[in-house]
PDB file of C-alpha atoms (C1' of nucleotides) in Angstrom:
ATOM      1  CA  MET A   1      76.180  54.011  35.970  1.00  0.00           C
ATOM      2  CA  LYS A   2      77.207  57.654  36.031  1.00  0.00           C
ATOM      3  CA  VAL A   3      74.738  60.390  36.940  1.00  0.00           C
ATOM      4  CA  THR A   4      75.329  63.973  35.888  1.00  0.00           C
ATOM      5  CA  VAL A   5      73.123  66.950  36.726  1.00  0.00           C
ATOM      6  CA  GLU A   6      72.878  69.309  33.755  1.00  0.00           C
ATOM      7  CA  LYS A   7      70.788  72.431  34.287  1.00  0.00           C
ATOM      8  CA  ASN A   8      67.267  71.028  34.660  1.00  0.00           C
ATOM      9  CA  ASN A   9      68.101  67.626  33.243  1.00  0.00           C
ATOM     10  CA  ILE A  10      69.749  64.552  34.631  1.00  0.00           C
ATOM     11  CA  ARG A  11      72.008  62.572  32.346  1.00  0.00           C
ATOM     12  CA  VAL A  12      72.730  58.947  33.071  1.00  0.00           C
ATOM     13  CA  SER A  13      75.456  57.107  31.232  1.00  0.00           C
ATOM     14  CA  GLY A  14      76.647  53.534  31.434  1.00  0.00           C
ATOM     15  CA  VAL A  15      73.251  51.855  31.657  1.00  0.00           C
ATOM     16  CA  ASP A  16      73.216  48.763  29.470  1.00  0.00           C
ATOM     17  CA  CYS A  17      70.135  46.870  28.362  1.00  0.00           C
ATOM     18  CA  LEU A  18      67.467  49.550  28.436  1.00  0.00           C
ATOM     19  CA  ASP A  19      65.498  50.065  25.248  1.00  0.00           C
ATOM     20  CA  LEU A  20      62.781  52.648  25.831  1.00  0.00           C
ATOM     21  CA  ASP A  21      60.508  51.387  23.047  1.00  0.00           C
ATOM     22  CA  LEU A  22      60.667  47.811  24.248  1.00  0.00           C
ATOM     23  CA  THR A  23      60.405  48.599  27.936  1.00  0.00           C
ATOM     24  CA  LEU A  24      57.784  51.327  27.978  1.00  0.00           C
ATOM     25  CA  ASP A  25      55.550  49.846  25.307  1.00  0.00           C
ATOM     26  CA  CYS A  26      55.594  46.138  26.019  1.00  0.00           C
ATOM     27  CA  GLY A  27      52.412  45.740  28.021  1.00  0.00           C
ATOM     28  CA  GLN A  28      53.785  46.073  31.546  1.00  0.00           C
ATOM     29  CA  ALA A  29      52.989  49.778  31.984  1.00  0.00           C
ATOM     30  CA  PHE A  30      50.151  51.589  30.275  1.00  0.00           C
ATOM     31  CA  ARG A  31      50.854  55.273  30.712  1.00  0.00           C
ATOM     32  CA  TRP A  32      53.772  56.076  28.409  1.00  0.00           C
ATOM     33  CA  GLU A  33      53.403  57.888  25.103  1.00  0.00           C
ATOM     34  CA  LYS A  34      56.051  58.156  22.445  1.00  0.00           C
ATOM     35  CA  GLN A  35      56.698  61.730  21.345  1.00  0.00           C
ATOM     36  CA  ASN A  36      57.636  62.954  17.874  1.00  0.00           C
ATOM     37  CA  ASP A  37      61.292  63.323  18.867  1.00  0.00           C
ATOM     38  CA  GLY A  38      61.455  59.673  19.937  1.00  0.00           C
ATOM     39  CA  SER A  39      61.317  60.481  23.639  1.00  0.00           C
ATOM     40  CA  TYR A  40      58.666  59.121  25.988  1.00  0.00           C
ATOM     41  CA  SER A  41      56.389  61.078  28.275  1.00  0.00           C
ATOM     42  CA  GLY A  42      54.479  59.612  31.152  1.00  0.00           C
ATOM     43  CA  VAL A  43      53.531  59.775  34.789  1.00  0.00           C
ATOM     44  CA  ALA A  44      54.427  57.556  37.708  1.00  0.00           C
ATOM     45  CA  GLY A  45      54.805  58.066  41.419  1.00  0.00           C
ATOM     46  CA  GLY A  46      53.081  61.415  41.072  1.00  0.00           C
ATOM     47  CA  TYR A  47      55.854  62.705  38.801  1.00  0.00           C
ATOM     48  CA  PHE A  48      55.650  63.658  35.149  1.00  0.00           C
ATOM     49  CA  LEU A  49      58.664  62.569  33.128  1.00  0.00           C
ATOM     50  CA  ASN A  50      59.992  63.035  29.633  1.00  0.00           C
ATOM     51  CA  ILE A  51      62.872  60.661  28.947  1.00  0.00           C
ATOM     52  CA  LYS A  52      64.988  60.017  25.897  1.00  0.00           C
ATOM     53  CA  LYS A  53      68.177  58.388  24.784  1.00  0.00           C
ATOM     54  CA  GLU A  54      70.978  60.548  23.447  1.00  0.00           C
ATOM     55  CA  ASN A  55      74.224  58.946  22.282  1.00  0.00           C
ATOM     56  CA  GLY A  56      73.522  55.987  24.550  1.00  0.00           C
ATOM     57  CA  ASP A  57      72.874  58.192  27.591  1.00  0.00           C
ATOM     58  CA  LEU A  58      69.504  58.542  29.246  1.00  0.00           C
ATOM     59  CA  ILE A  59      68.218  62.092  29.575  1.00  0.00           C
ATOM     60  CA  PHE A  60      65.666  62.678  32.313  1.00  0.00           C
ATOM     61  CA  LYS A  61      64.240  66.037  31.329  1.00  0.00           C
ATOM     62  CA  ASN A  62      63.340  68.663  33.950  1.00  0.00           C
ATOM     63  CA  THR A  63      64.133  66.236  36.709  1.00  0.00           C
ATOM     64  CA  ASP A  64      65.544  67.090  40.107  1.00  0.00           C
ATOM     65  CA  GLU A  65      67.405  64.686  42.349  1.00  0.00           C
ATOM     66  CA  LYS A  66      64.362  63.871  44.446  1.00  0.00           C
ATOM     67  CA  ALA A  67      62.369  62.829  41.404  1.00  0.00           C
ATOM     68  CA  PHE A  68      65.374  61.009  40.016  1.00  0.00           C
ATOM     69  CA  SER A  69      65.651  58.854  43.099  1.00  0.00           C
ATOM     70  CA  PHE A  70      62.154  57.637  42.244  1.00  0.00           C
ATOM     71  CA  TRP A  71      62.948  57.063  38.563  1.00  0.00           C
ATOM     72  CA  LYS A  72      66.200  55.288  39.328  1.00  0.00           C
ATOM     73  CA  ASN A  73      64.206  52.644  41.123  1.00  0.00           C
ATOM     74  CA  TYR A  74      61.356  52.711  38.607  1.00  0.00           C
ATOM     75  CA  PHE A  75      63.674  51.904  35.692  1.00  0.00           C
ATOM     76  CA  ASP A  76      65.567  49.371  37.802  1.00  0.00           C
ATOM     77  CA  LEU A  77      68.803  51.144  36.928  1.00  0.00           C
ATOM     78  CA  GLU A  78      70.911  49.438  39.559  1.00  0.00           C
ATOM     79  CA  LYS A  79      70.161  45.915  38.394  1.00  0.00           C
ATOM     80  CA  ASP A  80      72.624  44.298  36.012  1.00  0.00           C
ATOM     81  CA  TYR A  81      70.359  43.263  33.138  1.00  0.00           C
ATOM     82  CA  ALA A  82      73.315  42.493  30.887  1.00  0.00           C
ATOM     83  CA  GLU A  83      74.363  39.762  33.272  1.00  0.00           C
ATOM     84  CA  ILE A  84      70.771  38.567  33.602  1.00  0.00           C
ATOM     85  CA  CYS A  85      70.380  38.380  29.840  1.00  0.00           C
ATOM     86  CA  SER A  86      73.564  36.411  29.392  1.00  0.00           C
ATOM     87  CA  ARG A  87      72.243  33.923  31.954  1.00  0.00           C
ATOM     88  CA  LEU A  88      68.871  33.662  30.228  1.00  0.00           C
ATOM     89  CA  LYS A  89      70.557  33.061  26.884  1.00  0.00           C
ATOM     90  CA  GLU A  90      71.475  29.560  28.044  1.00  0.00           C
ATOM     91  CA  ASP A  91      67.956  28.797  26.864  1.00  0.00           C
ATOM     92  CA  ALA A  92      67.799  28.441  23.086  1.00  0.00           C
ATOM     93  CA  LEU A  93      64.501  30.258  22.524  1.00  0.00           C
ATOM     94  CA  LEU A  94      65.479  33.114  24.806  1.00  0.00           C
ATOM     95  CA  SER A  95      68.882  33.357  23.186  1.00  0.00           C
ATOM     96  CA  SER A  96      67.398  34.308  19.826  1.00  0.00           C
ATOM     97  CA  THR A  97      64.649  36.358  21.483  1.00  0.00           C
ATOM     98  CA  ILE A  98      67.079  38.438  23.515  1.00  0.00           C
ATOM     99  CA  ASP A  99      69.183  39.028  20.410  1.00  0.00           C
ATOM    100  CA  ALA A 100      66.076  40.309  18.630  1.00  0.00           C
ATOM    101  CA  TYR A 101      64.631  42.368  21.489  1.00  0.00           C
ATOM    102  CA  TYR A 102      67.568  43.277  23.704  1.00  0.00           C
ATOM    103  CA  GLY A 103      66.769  45.956  26.252  1.00  0.00           C
ATOM    104  CA  ILE A 104      63.517  44.966  27.938  1.00  0.00           C
ATOM    105  CA  ARG A 105      63.533  45.774  31.639  1.00  0.00           C
ATOM    106  CA  ILE A 106      61.027  45.216  34.399  1.00  0.00           C
ATOM    107  CA  LEU A 107      59.688  48.527  35.666  1.00  0.00           C
ATOM    108  CA  ASN A 108      59.229  48.918  39.409  1.00  0.00           C
ATOM    109  CA  GLN A 109      55.730  50.343  39.330  1.00  0.00           C
ATOM    110  CA  GLU A 110      53.749  51.314  42.374  1.00  0.00           C
ATOM    111  CA  SER A 111      51.808  48.420  43.790  1.00  0.00           C
ATOM    112  CA  TRP A 112      48.410  50.129  43.756  1.00  0.00           C
ATOM    113  CA  GLU A 113      48.686  51.314  40.168  1.00  0.00           C
ATOM    114  CA  ALA A 114      49.958  47.937  38.984  1.00  0.00           C
ATOM    115  CA  LEU A 115      47.267  45.966  40.770  1.00  0.00           C
ATOM    116  CA  CYS A 116      44.501  48.250  39.614  1.00  0.00           C
ATOM    117  CA  SER A 117      45.842  48.312  36.046  1.00  0.00           C
ATOM    118  CA  PHE A 118      46.041  44.550  35.776  1.00  0.00           C
ATOM    119  CA  VAL A 119      42.532  44.096  37.125  1.00  0.00           C
ATOM    120  CA  ILE A 120      41.493  46.304  34.207  1.00  0.00           C
ATOM    121  CA  SER A 121      43.711  44.294  31.854  1.00  0.00           C
ATOM    122  CA  GLN A 122      41.829  41.035  32.129  1.00  0.00           C
ATOM    123  CA  GLN A 123      40.206  39.766  28.925  1.00  0.00           C
ATOM    124  CA  ASN A 124      41.238  43.035  27.320  1.00  0.00           C
ATOM    125  CA  ASN A 125      43.782  44.196  24.772  1.00  0.00           C
ATOM    126  CA  ILE A 126      46.655  46.554  25.486  1.00  0.00           C
ATOM    127  CA  LYS A 127      45.296  49.388  23.410  1.00  0.00           C
ATOM    128  CA  ARG A 128      41.998  49.357  25.248  1.00  0.00           C
ATOM    129  CA  ILE A 129      43.675  48.946  28.637  1.00  0.00           C
ATOM    130  CA  LYS A 130      45.541  52.176  27.932  1.00  0.00           C
ATOM    131  CA  LEU A 131      42.322  53.839  26.850  1.00  0.00           C
ATOM    132  CA  ILE A 132      40.480  52.958  30.049  1.00  0.00           C
ATOM    133  CA  ILE A 133      43.382  53.827  32.352  1.00  0.00           C
ATOM    134  CA  GLY A 134      43.775  57.131  30.539  1.00  0.00           C
ATOM    135  CA  ARG A 135      40.136  57.939  31.168  1.00  0.00           C
ATOM    136  CA  LEU A 136      40.440  56.900  34.796  1.00  0.00           C
ATOM    137  CA  CYS A 137      43.411  59.184  35.383  1.00  0.00           C
ATOM    138  CA  ARG A 138      41.871  62.101  33.508  1.00  0.00           C
ATOM    139  CA  ALA A 139      38.678  61.831  35.496  1.00  0.00           C
ATOM    140  CA  TYR A 140      40.065  61.183  38.967  1.00  0.00           C
ATOM    141  CA  GLY A 141      43.826  61.802  39.019  1.00  0.00           C
ATOM    142  CA  ASP A 142      45.561  65.027  39.949  1.00  0.00           C
ATOM    143  CA  ASP A 143      46.154  67.401  37.055  1.00  0.00           C
ATOM    144  CA  LEU A 144      49.874  67.831  36.343  1.00  0.00           C
ATOM    145  CA  GLY A 145      49.252  70.081  33.346  1.00  0.00           C
ATOM    146  CA  ASN A 146      49.583  69.562  29.579  1.00  0.00           C
ATOM    147  CA  GLY A 147      47.071  66.734  29.662  1.00  0.00           C
ATOM    148  CA  TYR A 148      48.959  64.622  32.187  1.00  0.00           C
ATOM    149  CA  TYR A 149      47.376  63.257  35.327  1.00  0.00           C
ATOM    150  CA  THR A 150      48.499  61.154  38.242  1.00  0.00           C
ATOM    151  CA  PHE A 151      47.082  57.713  38.783  1.00  0.00           C
ATOM    152  CA  PRO A 152      44.241  58.219  41.272  1.00  0.00           C
ATOM    153  CA  SER A 153      44.747  56.884  44.773  1.00  0.00           C
ATOM    154  CA  ALA A 154      42.664  54.098  46.255  1.00  0.00           C
ATOM    155  CA  GLU A 155      41.259  56.645  48.678  1.00  0.00           C
ATOM    156  CA  ARG A 156      40.020  58.755  45.806  1.00  0.00           C
ATOM    157  CA  LEU A 157      38.561  55.818  43.919  1.00  0.00           C
ATOM    158  CA  SER A 158      36.947  54.397  47.029  1.00  0.00           C
ATOM    159  CA  ALA A 159      34.327  57.142  46.706  1.00  0.00           C
ATOM    160  CA  LEU A 160      33.190  55.830  43.310  1.00  0.00           C
ATOM    161  CA  SER A 161      30.254  53.583  42.564  1.00  0.00           C
ATOM    162  CA  VAL A 162      30.169  50.641  40.184  1.00  0.00           C
ATOM    163  CA  SER A 163      28.433  52.765  37.574  1.00  0.00           C
ATOM    164  CA  ASP A 164      31.176  55.397  37.826  1.00  0.00           C
ATOM    165  CA  PHE A 165      33.659  52.731  36.750  1.00  0.00           C
ATOM    166  CA  GLU A 166      31.295  51.493  34.053  1.00  0.00           C
ATOM    167  CA  LYS A 167      31.176  54.979  32.586  1.00  0.00           C
ATOM    168  CA  LEU A 168      34.931  54.746  32.014  1.00  0.00           C
ATOM    169  CA  GLY A 169      34.411  51.671  29.858  1.00  0.00           C
ATOM    170  CA  CYS A 170      35.613  49.185  32.451  1.00  0.00           C
ATOM    171  CA  GLY A 171      32.815  46.828  31.523  1.00  0.00           C
ATOM    172  CA  TYR A 172      32.243  43.893  33.824  1.00  0.00           C
ATOM    173  CA  ARG A 173      35.468  44.722  35.703  1.00  0.00           C
ATOM    174  CA  ALA A 174      33.735  47.738  37.258  1.00  0.00           C
ATOM    175  CA  LYS A 175      32.501  45.752  40.230  1.00  0.00           C
ATOM    176  CA  TYR A 176      36.013  44.424  40.886  1.00  0.00           C
ATOM    177  CA  LEU A 177      37.482  47.921  40.839  1.00  0.00           C
ATOM    178  CA  GLU A 178      34.798  49.302  43.095  1.00  0.00           C
ATOM    179  CA  ARG A 179      35.503  46.709  45.746  1.00  0.00           C
ATOM    180  CA  LEU A 180      39.284  46.738  45.310  1.00  0.00           C
ATOM    181  CA  SER A 181      39.412  50.500  45.810  1.00  0.00           C
ATOM    182  CA  LYS A 182      37.385  50.316  48.990  1.00  0.00           C
ATOM    183  CA  ASP A 183      39.329  47.337  50.346  1.00  0.00           C
ATOM    184  CA  VAL A 184      42.668  49.055  49.813  1.00  0.00           C
ATOM    185  CA  ALA A 185      41.450  52.435  51.062  1.00  0.00           C
ATOM    186  CA  CYS A 186      40.083  51.045  54.318  1.00  0.00           C
ATOM    187  CA  GLY A 187      43.124  48.861  54.924  1.00  0.00           C
ATOM    188  CA  ALA A 188      41.404  45.492  54.545  1.00  0.00           C
ATOM    189  CA  VAL A 189      43.987  44.869  51.834  1.00  0.00           C
ATOM    190  CA  ASP A 190      47.413  46.154  52.884  1.00  0.00           C
ATOM    191  CA  LEU A 191      49.601  46.445  49.798  1.00  0.00           C
ATOM    192  CA  ASP A 192      52.692  47.596  51.696  1.00  0.00           C
ATOM    193  CA  LYS A 193      52.487  44.565  53.926  1.00  0.00           C
ATOM    194  CA  ILE A 194      52.011  42.221  50.972  1.00  0.00           C
ATOM    195  CA  LYS A 195      55.244  43.616  49.562  1.00  0.00           C
ATOM    196  CA  THR A 196      57.161  42.312  52.563  1.00  0.00           C
ATOM    197  CA  LEU A 197      55.788  38.769  52.433  1.00  0.00           C
ATOM    198  CA  PRO A 198      57.476  35.778  50.805  1.00  0.00           C
ATOM    199  CA  LEU A 199      56.288  35.216  47.250  1.00  0.00           C
ATOM    200  CA  GLU A 200      53.844  32.410  47.958  1.00  0.00           C
ATOM    201  CA  GLU A 201      52.185  34.270  50.810  1.00  0.00           C
ATOM    202  CA  ALA A 202      52.017  37.482  48.845  1.00  0.00           C
ATOM    203  CA  ARG A 203      50.376  35.657  45.972  1.00  0.00           C
ATOM    204  CA  ARG A 204      47.884  34.009  48.301  1.00  0.00           C
ATOM    205  CA  ALA A 205      46.975  37.403  49.755  1.00  0.00           C
ATOM    206  CA  LEU A 206      46.377  38.878  46.302  1.00  0.00           C
ATOM    207  CA  LEU A 207      44.300  35.893  45.212  1.00  0.00           C
ATOM    208  CA  GLU A 208      41.869  36.595  48.035  1.00  0.00           C
ATOM    209  CA  ILE A 209      40.937  39.885  46.376  1.00  0.00           C
ATOM    210  CA  TYR A 210      37.681  39.901  44.418  1.00  0.00           C
ATOM    211  CA  GLY A 211      38.520  40.058  40.706  1.00  0.00           C
ATOM    212  CA  VAL A 212      42.130  38.944  41.131  1.00  0.00           C
ATOM    213  CA  GLY A 213      43.034  35.520  39.769  1.00  0.00           C
ATOM    214  CA  ILE A 214      46.367  33.850  39.169  1.00  0.00           C
ATOM    215  CA  LYS A 215      47.279  35.846  36.066  1.00  0.00           C
ATOM    216  CA  VAL A 216      46.493  39.265  37.509  1.00  0.00           C
ATOM    217  CA  ALA A 217      48.179  38.318  40.779  1.00  0.00           C
ATOM    218  CA  ASN A 218      51.391  37.328  39.019  1.00  0.00           C
ATOM    219  CA  CYS A 219      51.431  40.489  36.905  1.00  0.00           C
ATOM    220  CA  ALA A 220      50.953  42.626  39.988  1.00  0.00           C
ATOM    221  CA  LEU A 221      53.646  40.705  41.870  1.00  0.00           C
ATOM    222  CA  LEU A 222      56.132  41.095  39.027  1.00  0.00           C
ATOM    223  CA  PHE A 223      55.418  44.664  37.994  1.00  0.00           C
ATOM    224  CA  GLY A 224      54.256  46.235  41.238  1.00  0.00           C
ATOM    225  CA  PHE A 225      55.622  44.261  44.160  1.00  0.00           C
ATOM    226  CA  GLY A 226      59.186  43.473  43.128  1.00  0.00           C
ATOM    227  CA  PHE A 227      58.860  39.718  42.743  1.00  0.00           C
ATOM    228  CA  TYR A 228      61.091  38.839  39.799  1.00  0.00           C
ATOM    229  CA  SER A 229      60.139  35.172  40.126  1.00  0.00           C
ATOM    230  CA  ALA A 230      56.474  35.757  39.339  1.00  0.00           C
ATOM    231  CA  PHE A 231      55.670  34.275  35.939  1.00  0.00           C
ATOM    232  CA  PRO A 232      52.366  35.503  34.474  1.00  0.00           C
ATOM    233  CA  VAL A 233      50.745  33.233  31.903  1.00  0.00           C
ATOM    234  CA  ASP A 234      48.129  34.875  29.683  1.00  0.00           C
ATOM    235  CA  VAL A 235      46.731  33.771  26.318  1.00  0.00           C
ATOM    236  CA  TRP A 236      50.051  34.611  24.631  1.00  0.00           C
ATOM    237  CA  MET A 237      52.190  32.858  27.198  1.00  0.00           C
ATOM    238  CA  LYS A 238      49.992  29.770  26.980  1.00  0.00           C
ATOM    239  CA  ARG A 239      51.142  29.474  23.372  1.00  0.00           C
ATOM    240  CA  VAL A 240      54.757  29.960  24.441  1.00  0.00           C
ATOM    241  CA  MET A 241      54.478  27.253  27.092  1.00  0.00           C
ATOM    242  CA  GLU A 242      54.204  24.641  24.346  1.00  0.00           C
ATOM    243  CA  TYR A 243      57.918  25.267  23.785  1.00  0.00           C
ATOM    244  CA  TYR A 244      58.617  24.235  27.397  1.00  0.00           C
ATOM    245  CA  PRO A 245      56.851  20.885  27.814  1.00  0.00           C
ATOM    246  CA  ASP A 246      59.214  19.876  30.614  1.00  0.00           C
ATOM    247  CA  GLY A 247      58.780  23.073  32.619  1.00  0.00           C
ATOM    248  CA  LEU A 248      60.949  26.167  32.809  1.00  0.00           C
ATOM    249  CA  PRO A 249      64.720  25.773  32.377  1.00  0.00           C
ATOM    250  CA  GLU A 250      67.054  26.171  35.315  1.00  0.00           C
ATOM    251  CA  CYS A 251      68.562  29.400  34.013  1.00  0.00           C
ATOM    252  CA  PHE A 252      65.195  31.090  34.688  1.00  0.00           C
ATOM    253  CA  ASP A 253      65.514  30.519  38.443  1.00  0.00           C
ATOM    254  CA  GLY A 254      64.872  33.685  40.398  1.00  0.00           C
ATOM    255  CA  ILE A 255      64.333  35.760  37.240  1.00  0.00           C
ATOM    256  CA  GLU A 256      61.370  33.937  35.719  1.00  0.00           C
ATOM    257  CA  GLY A 257      59.491  37.207  35.326  1.00  0.00           C
ATOM    258  CA  ILE A 258      62.235  38.808  33.263  1.00  0.00           C
ATOM    259  CA  ALA A 259      62.383  35.760  31.022  1.00  0.00           C
ATOM    260  CA  GLN A 260      58.618  35.912  30.745  1.00  0.00           C
ATOM    261  CA  GLN A 261      58.634  39.486  29.517  1.00  0.00           C
ATOM    262  CA  TYR A 262      61.000  38.630  26.664  1.00  0.00           C
ATOM    263  CA  LEU A 263      58.921  35.570  25.741  1.00  0.00           C
ATOM    264  CA  PHE A 264      55.693  37.559  25.909  1.00  0.00           C
ATOM    265  CA  HIS A 265      57.103  40.108  23.514  1.00  0.00           C
ATOM    266  CA  TRP A 266      58.359  37.379  21.179  1.00  0.00           C
ATOM    267  CA  ALA A 267      54.982  35.663  21.195  1.00  0.00           C
ATOM    268  CA  ARG A 268      53.082  38.833  20.376  1.00  0.00           C
ATOM    269  CA  ASN A 269      55.347  39.468  17.409  1.00  0.00           C
ATOM    270  CA  ASN A 270      55.825  35.936  16.128  1.00  0.00           C
ATOM    271  CA  LEU A 271      52.896  33.679  17.054  1.00  0.00           C
TER     272      LEU A 271
ATOM    273  C1'  DG B   1      28.482  41.300  11.139  1.00  0.00           C
ATOM    274  C1'  DT B   2      32.281  38.211  13.836  1.00  0.00           C
ATOM    275  C1'  DC B   3      36.350  37.557  16.535  1.00  0.00           C
ATOM    276  C1'  DC B   4      39.549  38.617  20.055  1.00  0.00           C
ATOM    277  C1'  DA B   5      42.041  40.680  23.940  1.00  0.00           C
ATOM    278  C1'  DG B   6      48.133  40.322  29.616  1.00  0.00           C
ATOM    279  C1'  DG B   7      40.812  36.311  32.950  1.00  0.00           C
ATOM    280  C1'  DC B   8      37.695  36.012  36.488  1.00  0.00           C
ATOM    281  C1'  DA B   9      33.682  34.333  39.401  1.00  0.00           C
ATOM    282  C1'  DT B  10      30.288  31.116  39.508  1.00  0.00           C
ATOM    283  C1'  DG B  11      27.903  26.796  39.225  1.00  0.00           C
ATOM    284  C1'  DC B  12      28.103  22.126  38.646  1.00  0.00           C
ATOM    285  C1'  DA B  13      30.079  17.528  38.445  1.00  0.00           C
TER     286       DA B  13
ATOM    287  C1'  DT C   1      39.683  19.266  42.095  1.00  0.00           C
ATOM    288  C1'  DG C   2      38.542  20.438  37.156  1.00  0.00           C
ATOM    289  C1'  DC C   3      35.647  22.162  33.403  1.00  0.00           C
ATOM    290  C1'  DA C   4      31.864  25.076  31.079  1.00  0.00           C
ATOM    291  C1'  DT C   5      29.801  29.429  30.856  1.00  0.00           C
ATOM    292  C1'  DG C   6      28.768  34.461  30.996  1.00  0.00           C
ATOM    293  C1'  DC C   7      30.720  38.675  31.080  1.00  0.00           C
ATOM    294  C1'  DA C   8      31.612  44.592  28.613  1.00  0.00           C
ATOM    295  C1'  DT C   9      33.868  46.952  25.223  1.00  0.00           C
ATOM    296  C1'  DG C  10      36.490  48.742  21.265  1.00  0.00           C
ATOM    297  C1'  DG C  11      39.465  47.648  17.422  1.00  0.00           C
ATOM    298  C1'  DA C  12      40.549  44.654  13.512  1.00  0.00           C
TER     299       DA C  12
END
DNA sequence: GTCCAGGCATGCA
DNA sequence: TGCATGCATGGA
């Protein structure tokens, strides 16, 4: 990976296995919009970003080095996904899937945003998840200009009532969000601490949260807490699991979540 | 109009 | 422990 600062932009070359369409629009993050020029715009970590690919290089537009240090981690740029993919291709289904959809990465999202987003995601489709999260950010996030808003903090959301969440279209999840926001804001749920726990303990801690079951916990662990072994099983992955009657193959060990994201994408397009 | 979506809490056996 | 049920809402 080679990083070059060019005027206001940062150019990164030598990153293999990163397809922006597949990674930013595959149901792991809900705040990226494709622009007419093929670039993506979105917000994470309090930063607005427009990113595009140009001759195989990644262009982080109007990005300084401080912001880039956030994005470098967010896009998991230092992990060797090419090597990971070649390992996963020992499995026959993944071999053809990775050939078809090469370039999916796991984004290192912030734990609060990921947890909150996946509570909203339950029994919901991706389009509507984006709709609700968009409303939430517009109503309670910080205005970054041009129609972009930060994801509101737990502290900010802890002031809301159940009916405030209902007004955003959260439906029956409103009561979960109301309590989750208060629990995180007051420290009863300590997301930073959960990040440091072993996987099983971290999962147990998340499962104690009202409105968080095994699926939401695993999504949060994978997308927001850095646990690449978490393996979320939703309605799509339940269909995929019929292809693995004897359990997950050995080549998934330690990177089950990355395998899962490829299989999830395959299922949504082929089942 | 019906069906479904990155499920969960609850009650009951 | 496992299974049935109700739950909000918008798009297809």
